[in-house]
Coordinates of C-alpha atoms in Angstrom, one line a residue:
Chain A
X1 CA 186.3 -82.5 6.8
X2 CA 186.7 -85.6 4.6
X3 CA 190.5 -84.9 4.0
X4 CA 191.4 -84.6 7.6
X5 CA 190.4 -88.1 8.5
X6 CA 193.2 -90.8 7.7
X7 CA 194.7 -92.2 10.5
X8 CA 198.6 -91.7 11.4
X9 CA 200.8 -94.9 11.5
X10 CA 202.9 -93.0 14.3
X11 CA 202.1 -92.3 18.1
X12 CA 201.6 -88.7 17.2
X13 CA 199.0 -86.6 18.7
X14 CA 195.9 -86.0 17.4
X15 CA 196.1 -82.1 15.7
X16 CA 199.7 -82.9 14.7
X17 CA 199.4 -82.9 11.2
X18 CA 203.4 -82.8 10.2
X19 CA 203.9 -86.7 9.3
X20 CA 201.0 -86.2 7.1
X21 CA 202.6 -82.9 5.8
X22 CA 206.3 -84.5 5.1
X23 CA 204.2 -87.4 3.4
X24 CA 202.5 -85.0 1.1
X25 CA 205.9 -83.5 0.3
X26 CA 207.2 -87.1 -0.7
X27 CA 204.1 -87.6 -3.0
X28 CA 204.1 -84.3 -4.7
X29 CA 207.9 -84.6 -5.7
X30 CA 206.6 -87.8 -7.3
X31 CA 204.1 -86.4 -9.2
X32 CA 206.3 -83.8 -10.3
X33 CA 208.8 -85.9 -11.4
X34 CA 206.2 -88.1 -13.6
X35 CA 204.2 -84.7 -14.8
X36 CA 207.4 -83.8 -16.2
X37 CA 208.5 -87.2 -18.0
X38 CA 205.0 -87.1 -19.3
X39 CA 205.2 -83.4 -20.1
X40 CA 208.4 -84.3 -22.4
X41 CA 207.1 -86.7 -24.1
X42 CA 203.8 -84.8 -25.2
X43 CA 203.8 -82.6 -28.0
X44 CA 202.6 -81.4 -31.8
X45 CA 205.5 -83.4 -33.3
X46 CA 205.5 -87.3 -32.2
X47 CA 208.8 -87.0 -30.7
X48 CA 208.5 -90.0 -28.1
X49 CA 210.6 -90.1 -24.8
X50 CA 210.7 -93.8 -25.0
X51 CA 212.4 -93.8 -28.2
X52 CA 214.9 -91.5 -27.3
X53 CA 216.0 -93.2 -24.6
X54 CA 216.3 -96.4 -27.1
X55 CA 218.3 -94.7 -29.2
X56 CA 220.9 -93.6 -26.9
X57 CA 220.7 -97.0 -25.4
X58 CA 221.9 -98.4 -28.7
X59 CA 224.8 -96.0 -28.6
X60 CA 223.2 -93.8 -31.5
X61 CA 223.2 -90.1 -31.6
X62 CA 219.9 -88.2 -32.0
X63 CA 218.9 -86.6 -35.4
X64 CA 219.3 -83.1 -35.3
X65 CA 215.9 -82.4 -35.5
X66 CA 214.8 -84.6 -32.4
X67 CA 217.4 -82.8 -30.6
X68 CA 216.3 -79.1 -31.8
X69 CA 212.5 -80.5 -30.5
X70 CA 213.9 -82.2 -26.9
X71 CA 216.2 -79.5 -26.0
X72 CA 215.1 -76.3 -27.6
X73 CA 211.7 -76.3 -27.6
X74 CA 210.1 -79.5 -24.7
X75 CA 213.3 -79.0 -21.9
X76 CA 213.0 -75.1 -22.3
X77 CA 209.3 -75.0 -21.9
X78 CA 209.1 -77.6 -18.8
X79 CA 212.1 -75.7 -17.2
X80 CA 210.0 -72.7 -17.5
X81 CA 206.7 -74.1 -16.4
X82 CA 208.3 -75.6 -13.0
X83 CA 209.6 -72.5 -12.4
X84 CA 206.9 -70.2 -13.0
X85 CA 204.2 -72.8 -11.4
X86 CA 206.1 -72.8 -8.1
X87 CA 207.0 -69.0 -8.3
X88 CA 202.9 -68.6 -8.7
X89 CA 201.9 -70.7 -6.2
X90 CA 204.6 -69.9 -3.0
X91 CA 204.0 -65.7 -3.9
X92 CA 200.5 -66.8 -3.1
X93 CA 200.9 -68.5 -0.1
X94 CA 203.5 -66.0 1.2
X95 CA 200.9 -63.4 0.6
X96 CA 198.0 -64.9 2.0
X97 CA 200.2 -65.5 5.3
X98 CA 201.4 -62.3 5.3
X99 CA 197.7 -60.4 4.9
X100 CA 196.3 -63.1 7.0
X101 CA 193.8 -63.2 4.6
X102 CA 192.9 -66.6 2.4
X103 CA 192.1 -64.6 -0.9
X104 CA 195.1 -62.5 -1.2
X105 CA 196.9 -63.2 -4.0
X106 CA 200.2 -61.1 -5.5
X107 CA 197.9 -59.2 -7.9
X108 CA 196.7 -57.3 -4.9
X109 CA 199.8 -55.7 -4.6
X110 CA 200.0 -54.3 -7.4
X111 CA 202.4 -57.0 -9.1
X112 CA 199.8 -58.1 -11.4
X113 CA 198.3 -54.7 -12.4
X114 CA 202.2 -53.1 -12.8
X115 CA 203.1 -55.9 -15.4
X116 CA 200.1 -55.6 -17.3
X117 CA 200.3 -52.3 -17.6
X118 CA 204.0 -52.4 -18.6
X119 CA 203.4 -55.2 -21.2
X120 CA 200.4 -53.3 -22.9
X121 CA 202.6 -50.1 -22.9
X122 CA 205.4 -52.5 -24.6
X123 CA 203.1 -53.6 -27.0
X124 CA 201.1 -50.8 -27.7
X125 CA 204.1 -48.0 -27.8
X126 CA 207.1 -50.3 -28.7
X127 CA 207.0 -49.6 -32.0
X128 CA 207.0 -45.9 -31.7
X129 CA 210.5 -46.8 -29.7
X130 CA 214.2 -45.7 -31.6
X131 CA 214.9 -48.3 -34.0
X132 CA 217.9 -49.0 -32.3
X133 CA 216.4 -49.6 -28.7
X134 CA 214.0 -51.3 -30.5
X135 CA 216.6 -53.9 -31.9
X136 CA 218.4 -54.4 -29.0
X137 CA 215.4 -55.1 -26.7
X138 CA 213.8 -57.0 -29.2
X139 CA 211.5 -59.9 -28.2
X140 CA 212.3 -59.3 -24.5
X141 CA 211.1 -55.6 -24.9
X142 CA 207.7 -57.3 -23.5
X143 CA 209.2 -59.2 -20.7
X144 CA 211.5 -56.7 -19.6
X145 CA 208.8 -53.6 -19.5
X146 CA 206.3 -56.1 -17.3
X147 CA 208.9 -56.7 -14.9
X148 CA 209.9 -53.1 -14.4
X149 CA 206.0 -52.3 -14.0
X150 CA 205.4 -55.0 -11.6
X151 CA 208.5 -54.1 -9.6
X152 CA 208.1 -50.4 -9.9
X153 CA 204.1 -50.3 -8.7
X154 CA 205.1 -53.2 -5.9
X155 CA 207.8 -50.6 -4.7
X156 CA 205.8 -47.5 -4.8
X157 CA 202.9 -49.0 -2.9
X158 CA 205.6 -50.0 -0.5
X159 CA 206.1 -47.0 0.1
X160 CA 202.7 -45.6 0.5
X161 CA 202.2 -48.3 3.2
X162 CA 205.3 -47.6 5.2
X163 CA 205.7 -44.9 7.8
X164 CA 208.0 -44.4 10.4
X165 CA 209.5 -48.2 9.8
X166 CA 206.2 -50.0 9.7
X167 CA 204.3 -51.4 7.2
X168 CA 200.7 -51.2 6.9
X169 CA 199.2 -54.5 5.5
X170 CA 195.5 -53.2 5.6
X171 CA 196.9 -49.6 3.6
X172 CA 198.9 -51.9 1.4
X173 CA 195.8 -53.9 0.6
X174 CA 193.6 -50.9 -0.1
X175 CA 196.5 -49.0 -1.8
X176 CA 196.7 -52.5 -3.9
X177 CA 193.2 -51.9 -5.0
X178 CA 193.7 -48.1 -5.8
X179 CA 196.7 -48.8 -7.8
X180 CA 195.3 -51.4 -9.5
X181 CA 192.1 -49.4 -10.7
X182 CA 194.7 -46.7 -11.9
X183 CA 196.7 -49.3 -14.0
X184 CA 193.8 -50.8 -15.0
X185 CA 192.9 -47.3 -16.4
X186 CA 196.1 -46.4 -18.0
X187 CA 196.1 -49.8 -19.5
X188 CA 192.5 -49.1 -21.2
X189 CA 193.1 -45.8 -22.9
X190 CA 196.5 -48.1 -24.1
X191 CA 194.4 -50.7 -25.5
X192 CA 192.0 -48.0 -26.8
X193 CA 195.2 -46.9 -28.7
X194 CA 195.9 -50.1 -29.6
X195 CA 195.5 -51.5 -33.4
X196 CA 193.7 -54.6 -34.5
X197 CA 197.3 -56.8 -33.8
X198 CA 198.3 -55.1 -31.1
X199 CA 194.8 -56.2 -29.8
X200 CA 195.4 -59.7 -30.6
X201 CA 198.9 -59.9 -29.0
X202 CA 197.5 -58.0 -26.1
X203 CA 194.8 -60.6 -25.6
X204 CA 197.4 -63.8 -25.9
X205 CA 199.9 -61.9 -23.3
X206 CA 196.8 -61.6 -20.9
X207 CA 196.1 -65.2 -21.0
X208 CA 198.9 -66.5 -20.5
X209 CA 201.7 -68.8 -22.3
X210 CA 204.5 -70.8 -22.2
X211 CA 205.2 -71.0 -25.4
X212 CA 207.7 -68.1 -26.3
X213 CA 210.0 -70.3 -23.7
X214 CA 213.8 -70.6 -24.1
X215 CA 216.7 -70.6 -22.3
X216 CA 217.5 -67.3 -22.3
X217 CA 214.4 -66.3 -21.0
X218 CA 214.9 -69.1 -18.6
X219 CA 218.6 -67.5 -17.9
X220 CA 216.6 -63.7 -17.2
X221 CA 213.4 -64.9 -15.0
X222 CA 215.0 -68.0 -13.3
X223 CA 217.5 -66.8 -10.7
X224 CA 215.2 -63.7 -9.6
X225 CA 212.6 -66.8 -9.0
X226 CA 215.0 -69.1 -7.2
X227 CA 216.0 -66.6 -4.9
X228 CA 212.7 -65.3 -4.1
X229 CA 212.1 -69.5 -3.5
X230 CA 214.7 -69.6 -1.4
X231 CA 213.6 -67.2 1.2
X232 CA 210.2 -68.6 1.3
X233 CA 211.7 -71.4 4.0
X234 CA 212.8 -68.1 6.6
X235 CA 209.3 -66.6 6.1
X236 CA 207.8 -69.8 7.5
X237 CA 208.0 -69.6 11.1
X238 CA 207.6 -65.9 10.8
X239 CA 203.9 -66.8 8.8
X240 CA 203.1 -68.9 11.1
X241 CA 203.3 -66.5 14.3
X242 CA 202.0 -63.8 11.9
X243 CA 198.6 -66.1 11.7
X244 CA 198.1 -65.1 15.4
X245 CA 198.2 -61.4 14.5
X246 CA 201.4 -58.5 14.4
X247 CA 201.7 -57.9 18.0
X248 CA 201.5 -61.5 19.3
X249 CA 204.0 -62.7 16.6
X250 CA 206.4 -59.9 17.7
X251 CA 205.7 -61.0 21.2
X252 CA 207.1 -64.6 19.9
X253 CA 210.3 -63.1 19.0
X254 CA 209.6 -62.8 15.2
X255 CA 211.1 -59.1 13.9
X256 CA 207.6 -58.6 11.8
X257 CA 209.3 -55.7 10.1
X258 CA 212.5 -57.5 8.5
X259 CA 209.8 -60.3 7.8
X260 CA 207.5 -57.9 6.0
X261 CA 210.6 -56.5 3.8
X262 CA 211.4 -60.1 2.9
X263 CA 208.4 -61.3 2.0
X264 CA 207.1 -58.1 0.0
X265 CA 210.5 -58.2 -2.1
X266 CA 210.6 -61.4 -2.9
X267 CA 206.6 -61.8 -3.8
X268 CA 207.6 -58.9 -6.2
X269 CA 210.6 -60.3 -7.7
X270 CA 209.0 -64.3 -8.3
X271 CA 206.0 -62.5 -9.6
X272 CA 207.0 -60.2 -11.7
X273 CA 209.8 -62.6 -13.3
X274 CA 207.1 -65.2 -13.8
X275 CA 204.7 -62.7 -15.1
X276 CA 207.3 -61.3 -17.2
X277 CA 207.9 -64.6 -19.2
X278 CA 204.5 -66.3 -19.0
X279 CA 202.0 -63.7 -19.0
X280 CA 198.9 -63.3 -16.8
X281 CA 198.5 -66.9 -15.3
X282 CA 195.5 -66.5 -12.8
X283 CA 194.3 -69.1 -10.6
X284 CA 197.6 -71.3 -9.3
X285 CA 198.4 -68.8 -6.8
X286 CA 195.2 -69.2 -4.9
X287 CA 194.4 -72.4 -5.3
X288 CA 197.3 -74.4 -4.9
X289 CA 197.8 -72.9 -1.2
X290 CA 194.0 -73.3 -0.4
X291 CA 193.9 -76.9 -1.3
X292 CA 197.3 -78.1 0.6
X293 CA 196.0 -75.7 3.8
X294 CA 192.7 -78.3 3.5
X295 CA 195.1 -81.8 3.0
X296 CA 198.3 -81.0 5.2
X297 CA 197.1 -77.6 7.4
X298 CA 198.5 -73.9 7.4
X299 CA 201.6 -75.1 8.6
X300 CA 204.0 -72.7 6.4
X301 CA 207.0 -74.7 7.1
X302 CA 205.4 -77.2 4.9
X303 CA 202.7 -75.3 3.2
X304 CA 205.3 -73.5 1.4
X305 CA 207.8 -76.3 -0.1
X306 CA 204.8 -78.4 -0.8
X307 CA 203.0 -75.5 -2.8
X308 CA 205.8 -74.8 -4.6
X309 CA 205.8 -78.9 -5.7
X310 CA 201.8 -79.1 -6.6
X311 CA 202.0 -75.4 -7.9
X312 CA 204.7 -76.4 -10.6
X313 CA 202.9 -80.0 -11.2
X314 CA 199.9 -78.0 -12.0
X315 CA 201.1 -75.6 -14.5
X316 CA 203.0 -78.6 -16.4
X317 CA 199.9 -80.5 -16.3
X318 CA 197.4 -77.7 -17.8
X319 CA 200.6 -77.1 -20.5
X320 CA 200.3 -80.0 -21.6
X321 CA 196.9 -80.0 -22.3
X322 CA 197.3 -76.4 -23.6
X323 CA 199.6 -77.9 -26.3
X324 CA 197.8 -81.2 -27.3
X325 CA 193.8 -80.4 -27.5
X326 CA 193.5 -78.0 -30.5
X327 CA 197.2 -79.3 -31.9
X328 CA 198.8 -78.3 -34.0
X329 CA 197.7 -74.9 -32.4
X330 CA 197.9 -73.8 -28.9
X331 CA 195.3 -72.6 -26.6
X332 CA 196.7 -69.6 -23.8
X333 CA 197.3 -71.8 -20.9
X334 CA 195.3 -68.9 -18.4
X335 CA 192.4 -70.5 -20.4
X336 CA 193.3 -74.5 -19.8
X337 CA 193.8 -73.1 -15.8
X338 CA 190.7 -71.7 -15.8
X339 CA 188.0 -74.5 -17.1
X340 CA 189.4 -76.9 -15.4
X341 CA 190.3 -75.4 -12.0
X342 CA 187.7 -73.0 -11.9
X343 CA 185.0 -76.2 -11.1
X344 CA 187.4 -78.2 -9.2
X345 CA 187.8 -75.5 -7.3
X346 CA 184.2 -75.1 -6.4
X347 CA 183.9 -78.5 -5.7
X348 CA 186.4 -78.6 -3.4
X349 CA 185.0 -75.5 -1.0
X350 CA 181.1 -76.9 -1.7
X351 CA 182.5 -80.0 0.2
X352 CA 184.9 -77.9 2.4
X353 CA 182.2 -75.3 3.2
X354 CA 182.3 -76.0 7.4
X355 CA 186.0 -75.9 7.5
X356 CA 186.5 -72.4 5.6
X357 CA 183.8 -70.8 7.4
X358 CA 186.3 -70.4 10.4
Chain B
X1 CA 211.8 -57.2 38.9
X2 CA 210.2 -55.7 36.3
X3 CA 210.3 -51.5 36.7
X4 CA 208.0 -48.9 35.0
X5 CA 209.7 -45.6 35.5
X6 CA 207.6 -42.5 34.6
X7 CA 206.1 -43.6 31.8
X8 CA 203.9 -42.0 29.5
X9 CA 201.8 -42.2 26.2
X10 CA 200.4 -40.7 24.0
X11 CA 197.9 -41.9 21.3
X12 CA 196.9 -39.3 18.4
X13 CA 198.3 -36.7 20.2
X14 CA 196.5 -37.5 23.1
X15 CA 198.1 -38.1 26.4
X16 CA 196.5 -41.1 27.7
X17 CA 198.7 -42.5 30.4
X18 CA 200.1 -40.1 32.4
X19 CA 203.5 -40.1 34.4
X20 CA 203.3 -44.0 36.0
X21 CA 205.5 -45.5 37.5
X22 CA 205.3 -49.2 39.0
X23 CA 207.8 -52.1 40.6
X24 CA 206.7 -55.3 39.9
X25 CA 208.4 -58.0 41.8
X26 CA 208.7 -61.8 40.5
X27 CA 207.3 -64.5 43.2
X28 CA 203.7 -62.1 43.1
X29 CA 201.2 -61.4 41.1
X30 CA 200.8 -57.7 40.2
X31 CA 197.3 -56.3 39.0
X32 CA 196.3 -53.1 37.0
X33 CA 192.9 -52.3 37.8
X34 CA 190.7 -49.6 36.8
X35 CA 187.3 -48.5 34.9
X36 CA 187.1 -48.7 31.2
X37 CA 189.3 -46.3 29.1
X38 CA 191.6 -46.0 32.3
X39 CA 194.6 -46.8 30.2
X40 CA 195.3 -50.5 31.8
X41 CA 195.8 -52.1 28.6
X42 CA 197.8 -49.5 27.3
X43 CA 200.1 -49.7 30.5
X44 CA 200.4 -53.3 29.6
X45 CA 201.3 -52.3 25.8
X46 CA 203.8 -50.3 26.6
X47 CA 205.3 -53.1 28.6
X48 CA 205.1 -55.4 26.2
X49 CA 207.1 -52.8 23.6
X50 CA 203.2 -52.4 21.2
X51 CA 203.3 -48.5 22.0
X52 CA 205.9 -45.7 21.7
X53 CA 206.3 -44.3 25.0
X54 CA 208.1 -41.7 27.2
X55 CA 209.5 -42.6 30.0
X56 CA 211.8 -46.2 30.8
X57 CA 210.9 -50.0 31.5
X58 CA 213.3 -51.8 33.0
X59 CA 213.3 -55.8 33.0
X60 CA 215.8 -57.2 35.7
X61 CA 217.4 -54.0 35.5
X62 CA 218.2 -54.3 32.0
X63 CA 216.4 -51.3 29.8
X64 CA 213.8 -53.5 27.8
X65 CA 213.7 -51.5 24.8
X66 CA 217.6 -52.4 24.5
X67 CA 217.0 -56.3 24.4
X68 CA 216.0 -58.1 20.8
X69 CA 212.7 -59.3 20.2
X70 CA 214.0 -63.0 20.6
X71 CA 215.8 -62.0 23.9
X72 CA 212.8 -60.4 24.9
X73 CA 210.6 -64.0 24.0
X74 CA 212.8 -65.6 25.8
X75 CA 212.0 -63.9 29.3
X76 CA 208.7 -63.1 28.9
X77 CA 205.1 -64.4 27.2
X78 CA 202.0 -61.8 26.2
X79 CA 198.4 -63.0 26.4
X80 CA 196.2 -61.0 24.4
X81 CA 193.1 -60.0 25.0
X82 CA 191.0 -61.8 22.5
X83 CA 192.8 -63.9 19.0
X84 CA 191.3 -64.1 16.2
X85 CA 193.8 -66.4 14.0
X86 CA 194.0 -66.4 10.1
X87 CA 193.7 -70.0 9.4
X88 CA 191.9 -73.5 10.3
X89 CA 195.0 -74.4 12.5
X90 CA 194.4 -77.1 14.8
X91 CA 194.7 -76.5 18.9
X92 CA 197.7 -78.2 19.2
X93 CA 199.4 -76.0 16.1
X94 CA 198.8 -73.2 17.9
X95 CA 200.2 -74.2 21.5
X96 CA 203.5 -75.2 19.7
X97 CA 203.8 -71.8 18.1
X98 CA 204.8 -70.8 21.5
X99 CA 206.9 -73.8 22.1
X100 CA 209.6 -72.5 19.0
X101 CA 209.6 -69.0 20.4
X102 CA 211.1 -70.4 24.0
X103 CA 214.7 -70.2 25.0
X104 CA 215.9 -73.6 24.9
X105 CA 214.5 -76.6 23.0
X106 CA 211.4 -77.9 24.1
X107 CA 210.2 -81.6 24.6
X108 CA 207.3 -82.6 22.2
X109 CA 205.1 -83.6 25.0
X110 CA 205.4 -79.9 26.2
X111 CA 202.8 -78.6 24.6
X112 CA 200.0 -81.3 25.6
X113 CA 201.4 -81.1 29.2
X114 CA 200.5 -77.1 28.6
X115 CA 197.0 -77.9 27.8
X116 CA 197.0 -80.2 30.3
X117 CA 197.3 -77.2 32.9
X118 CA 194.3 -75.1 31.1
X119 CA 192.0 -78.0 31.8
X120 CA 192.0 -78.6 27.8
X121 CA 192.8 -82.1 27.7
X122 CA 191.9 -83.8 24.6
X123 CA 191.2 -80.8 22.4
X124 CA 194.4 -80.7 21.0
X125 CA 193.0 -82.0 17.5
X126 CA 190.0 -79.6 17.4
X127 CA 190.6 -76.8 15.5
X128 CA 191.0 -73.3 16.7
X129 CA 188.3 -71.8 15.4
X130 CA 185.6 -73.9 16.4
X131 CA 186.0 -73.7 19.9
X132 CA 184.1 -71.4 22.4
X133 CA 185.6 -67.9 23.6
X134 CA 186.5 -69.3 26.7
X135 CA 188.3 -72.3 25.5
X136 CA 190.6 -70.5 22.8
X137 CA 191.5 -67.9 25.9
X138 CA 193.2 -71.0 27.5
X139 CA 194.3 -72.4 24.1
X140 CA 196.2 -68.9 24.3
X141 CA 197.0 -69.3 27.9
X142 CA 198.8 -72.8 27.2
X143 CA 200.7 -71.1 23.9
X144 CA 202.1 -68.3 26.4
X145 CA 202.7 -70.8 28.7
X146 CA 204.7 -73.3 26.7
X147 CA 207.0 -69.9 25.4
X148 CA 208.2 -69.4 29.2
X149 CA 207.7 -72.8 31.1
X150 CA 210.1 -72.5 33.4
X151 CA 209.0 -69.8 35.9
X152 CA 213.5 -69.1 36.5
X153 CA 215.3 -69.2 32.9
X154 CA 218.8 -68.5 32.7
X155 CA 218.5 -64.8 33.0
X156 CA 216.8 -64.5 36.2
X157 CA 212.9 -64.9 36.4
X158 CA 210.5 -64.7 33.4
X159 CA 207.6 -63.2 33.0
X160 CA 203.6 -63.5 32.0
X161 CA 202.2 -60.2 31.2
X162 CA 198.3 -61.4 30.9
X163 CA 195.6 -58.5 29.4
X164 CA 192.8 -59.6 31.0
X165 CA 193.3 -63.6 31.3
X166 CA 189.8 -64.4 33.0
X167 CA 187.4 -62.0 31.0
X168 CA 185.7 -64.4 28.8
X169 CA 185.9 -67.7 31.5
X170 CA 183.4 -68.8 33.6
X171 CA 183.9 -68.7 37.4
X172 CA 185.5 -72.4 37.6
X173 CA 187.9 -71.5 35.1
X174 CA 188.4 -68.2 36.5
X175 CA 189.8 -70.0 39.4
X176 CA 191.6 -72.4 37.4
X177 CA 193.7 -69.6 35.3
X178 CA 194.3 -67.5 38.5
X179 CA 195.5 -70.6 40.4
X180 CA 198.0 -71.2 37.4
X181 CA 199.1 -67.7 37.3
X182 CA 199.3 -67.7 41.6
X183 CA 201.2 -70.7 41.2
X184 CA 203.8 -69.3 38.3
X185 CA 204.3 -66.6 40.8
X186 CA 204.8 -69.1 44.0
X187 CA 207.4 -70.7 41.6
X188 CA 209.8 -67.5 41.1
X189 CA 207.9 -66.3 38.1
X190 CA 206.3 -63.3 37.4
X191 CA 202.7 -62.6 36.3
X192 CA 201.7 -58.9 35.3
X193 CA 197.7 -58.8 34.9
X194 CA 195.3 -56.4 33.6
X195 CA 191.9 -57.2 35.5
X196 CA 188.4 -56.7 35.7
X197 CA 187.3 -58.6 38.5
X198 CA 187.8 -56.5 41.7
X199 CA 187.0 -59.9 44.1
X200 CA 189.7 -62.3 41.9
X201 CA 192.0 -59.6 42.1
X202 CA 191.8 -58.6 45.6
X203 CA 191.9 -62.6 46.1
X204 CA 195.3 -63.4 43.6
X205 CA 197.1 -60.0 43.7
X206 CA 199.9 -59.2 46.2
X207 CA 200.6 -55.9 44.2
X208 CA 197.7 -53.6 43.1
X209 CA 197.8 -50.8 40.5
X210 CA 194.6 -48.3 40.2
X211 CA 194.2 -46.3 37.3
X212 CA 191.7 -43.7 36.3
X213 CA 192.0 -41.6 33.2
X214 CA 195.5 -42.2 32.6
X215 CA 196.8 -41.6 36.3
X216 CA 197.6 -43.8 38.6
X217 CA 195.6 -42.8 42.0
X218 CA 196.8 -45.6 44.3
X219 CA 199.3 -48.5 44.2
X220 CA 200.2 -51.2 46.9
X221 CA 198.4 -54.4 48.6
X222 CA 194.9 -55.4 48.3
X223 CA 193.9 -53.8 51.7
X224 CA 195.6 -50.9 50.9
X225 CA 194.3 -50.3 47.3
X226 CA 190.4 -52.1 47.6
X227 CA 188.9 -49.5 50.2
X228 CA 185.5 -47.6 49.3
X229 CA 187.3 -44.2 48.9
X230 CA 190.0 -44.7 46.3
X231 CA 187.5 -47.3 44.5
X232 CA 184.6 -45.1 44.5
X233 CA 186.5 -41.9 43.0
X234 CA 188.0 -44.5 40.2
X235 CA 184.4 -46.3 39.4
X236 CA 182.8 -42.7 40.1
X237 CA 180.1 -44.7 41.9
X238 CA 179.3 -45.0 45.5
X239 CA 181.2 -48.5 46.2
X240 CA 181.6 -50.6 49.6
X241 CA 184.5 -52.7 50.3
X242 CA 183.6 -55.5 52.7
X243 CA 186.1 -58.4 54.3
X244 CA 185.1 -61.6 54.0
X245 CA 186.1 -63.7 57.3
X246 CA 189.6 -65.8 57.7
X247 CA 191.1 -65.3 55.9
X248 CA 190.6 -61.6 55.3
X249 CA 190.2 -60.6 51.7
X250 CA 188.5 -57.2 50.8
X251 CA 185.5 -58.2 48.1
X252 CA 183.2 -55.4 46.1
X253 CA 179.6 -56.7 45.5
X254 CA 177.5 -54.6 43.0
X255 CA 174.6 -54.9 45.2
X256 CA 176.0 -52.8 48.2
X257 CA 177.0 -49.7 45.5
X258 CA 174.9 -46.8 45.4
X259 CA 175.2 -45.6 41.8
X260 CA 175.4 -41.5 42.2
X261 CA 173.4 -41.3 39.1
X262 CA 170.3 -42.4 40.3
X263 CA 170.7 -40.6 44.3

């Protein structure tokens, strides 16, 4: 409860957290700008943002190496971090709202397991594809397979849980667990077949990384993620109503079924695209919405945009740590988010137990 | 007027409501009563479009299924039986959910007014989940009230559909909530309530429909429906209805019942 004590400067009634939520939005936007600037400044090479600005201010051209590092390595990586972080956090918040459960995660609707299966299939069996196909897809084979895997699982699960035009959230949750187990078993068979080099690739992919960021990947995943994020504001009021239950939401005039369709499709698109380009980065989708709910309340009109900002900042910050701690080598980012985020999250949970029990 | 025209409802191939017809007038409280499992809530759920049904239901002459969700939301609000909510919303945030569904842009202070109407002034900053069951029920009522605040809207009377609105309230708050519903009706709105308490029903309802195992066994004003014979048949025990001295209102006391099982 300590987070809920600051007094409002305006004459708002008690229990009105909109002012604080808007303020949080501005602060988080500022934090994102700051982390982004620092992120551009940090890396294995000694390229420094201040020096670059100095050079540009003197009217000199940047040398080829600096340009390469800035525009082809650090900027795409930053852009991908922002996209993926926002996608994971917003998808998490939308899923939790839809399932009315703070522990729901895009992983539950099959995106995670399906994408994982797709990626593993590509890594293990990719070498046995016809050479022309291998050459055509090249390094995009794994992301494309991951995206397809995630999408197919989600669509299949959606079909299973929808009958006569109504999607049962409970069937979807349980079906997701079953499909996840099935995808896990199939992945297990493939892992059993994999050789040592492939196993290394699998492990690295499973832990996630922004290291492979290129402008091409961003042009592939970016539009999907942006489109899905753009749908989120239209879902906010519906998700608020849904917190009361499905029938009360419908009585408020919310088109519940259409809203579910949009929510599931946009989450599948955003997480599918994010997982495809960055691998399995856990944690962001659960922690970010949770923190924000403690800070500004569960009103989705503010929760969703703030989740995008905080998710992006957190992922960029984690990526900086991943790049620096064992430079010039890199840690997978999933290790960083889990080791730093896990204990922090536990600490937050212990401090707010009474609020969470409700 | 809200008209139920020969409505039947099947749940899992079993007919739970059989050929019910009902005319509820605006300006009155219409109560649906009957023993457990008689189909009271099922009838209300058909009216609120939660369950598929055979037959027709009209709201002011328009078939209710033909109205869009938001059109319906501007003309009737529904109080559910028990409401667990998913996230730690404050009382004020819950009440405001009704505000955003209403027909017209309502002033921000409406939520506080509604809380005052249900006797919960000062509760706006509390978390919904830390309230008692009765308080939660009244918060939901405040939310429902803000949704159809004006008893007469641009399309005619607005309706409150209440599923056991007083079930977890103490006697003081029971009277307060029923008076609130009566006031809404007196100002031109319509109220349909599923009721367990026959005495409150007798006091406040102008129309009663008595259900037993899916059939309507009586319909009409309290003096007409609340009789020894009809109630004994519906509830399966020997009930005697008394009448209070002026104003004459029927009442039923459990002390006056002879249980058929014991005799």
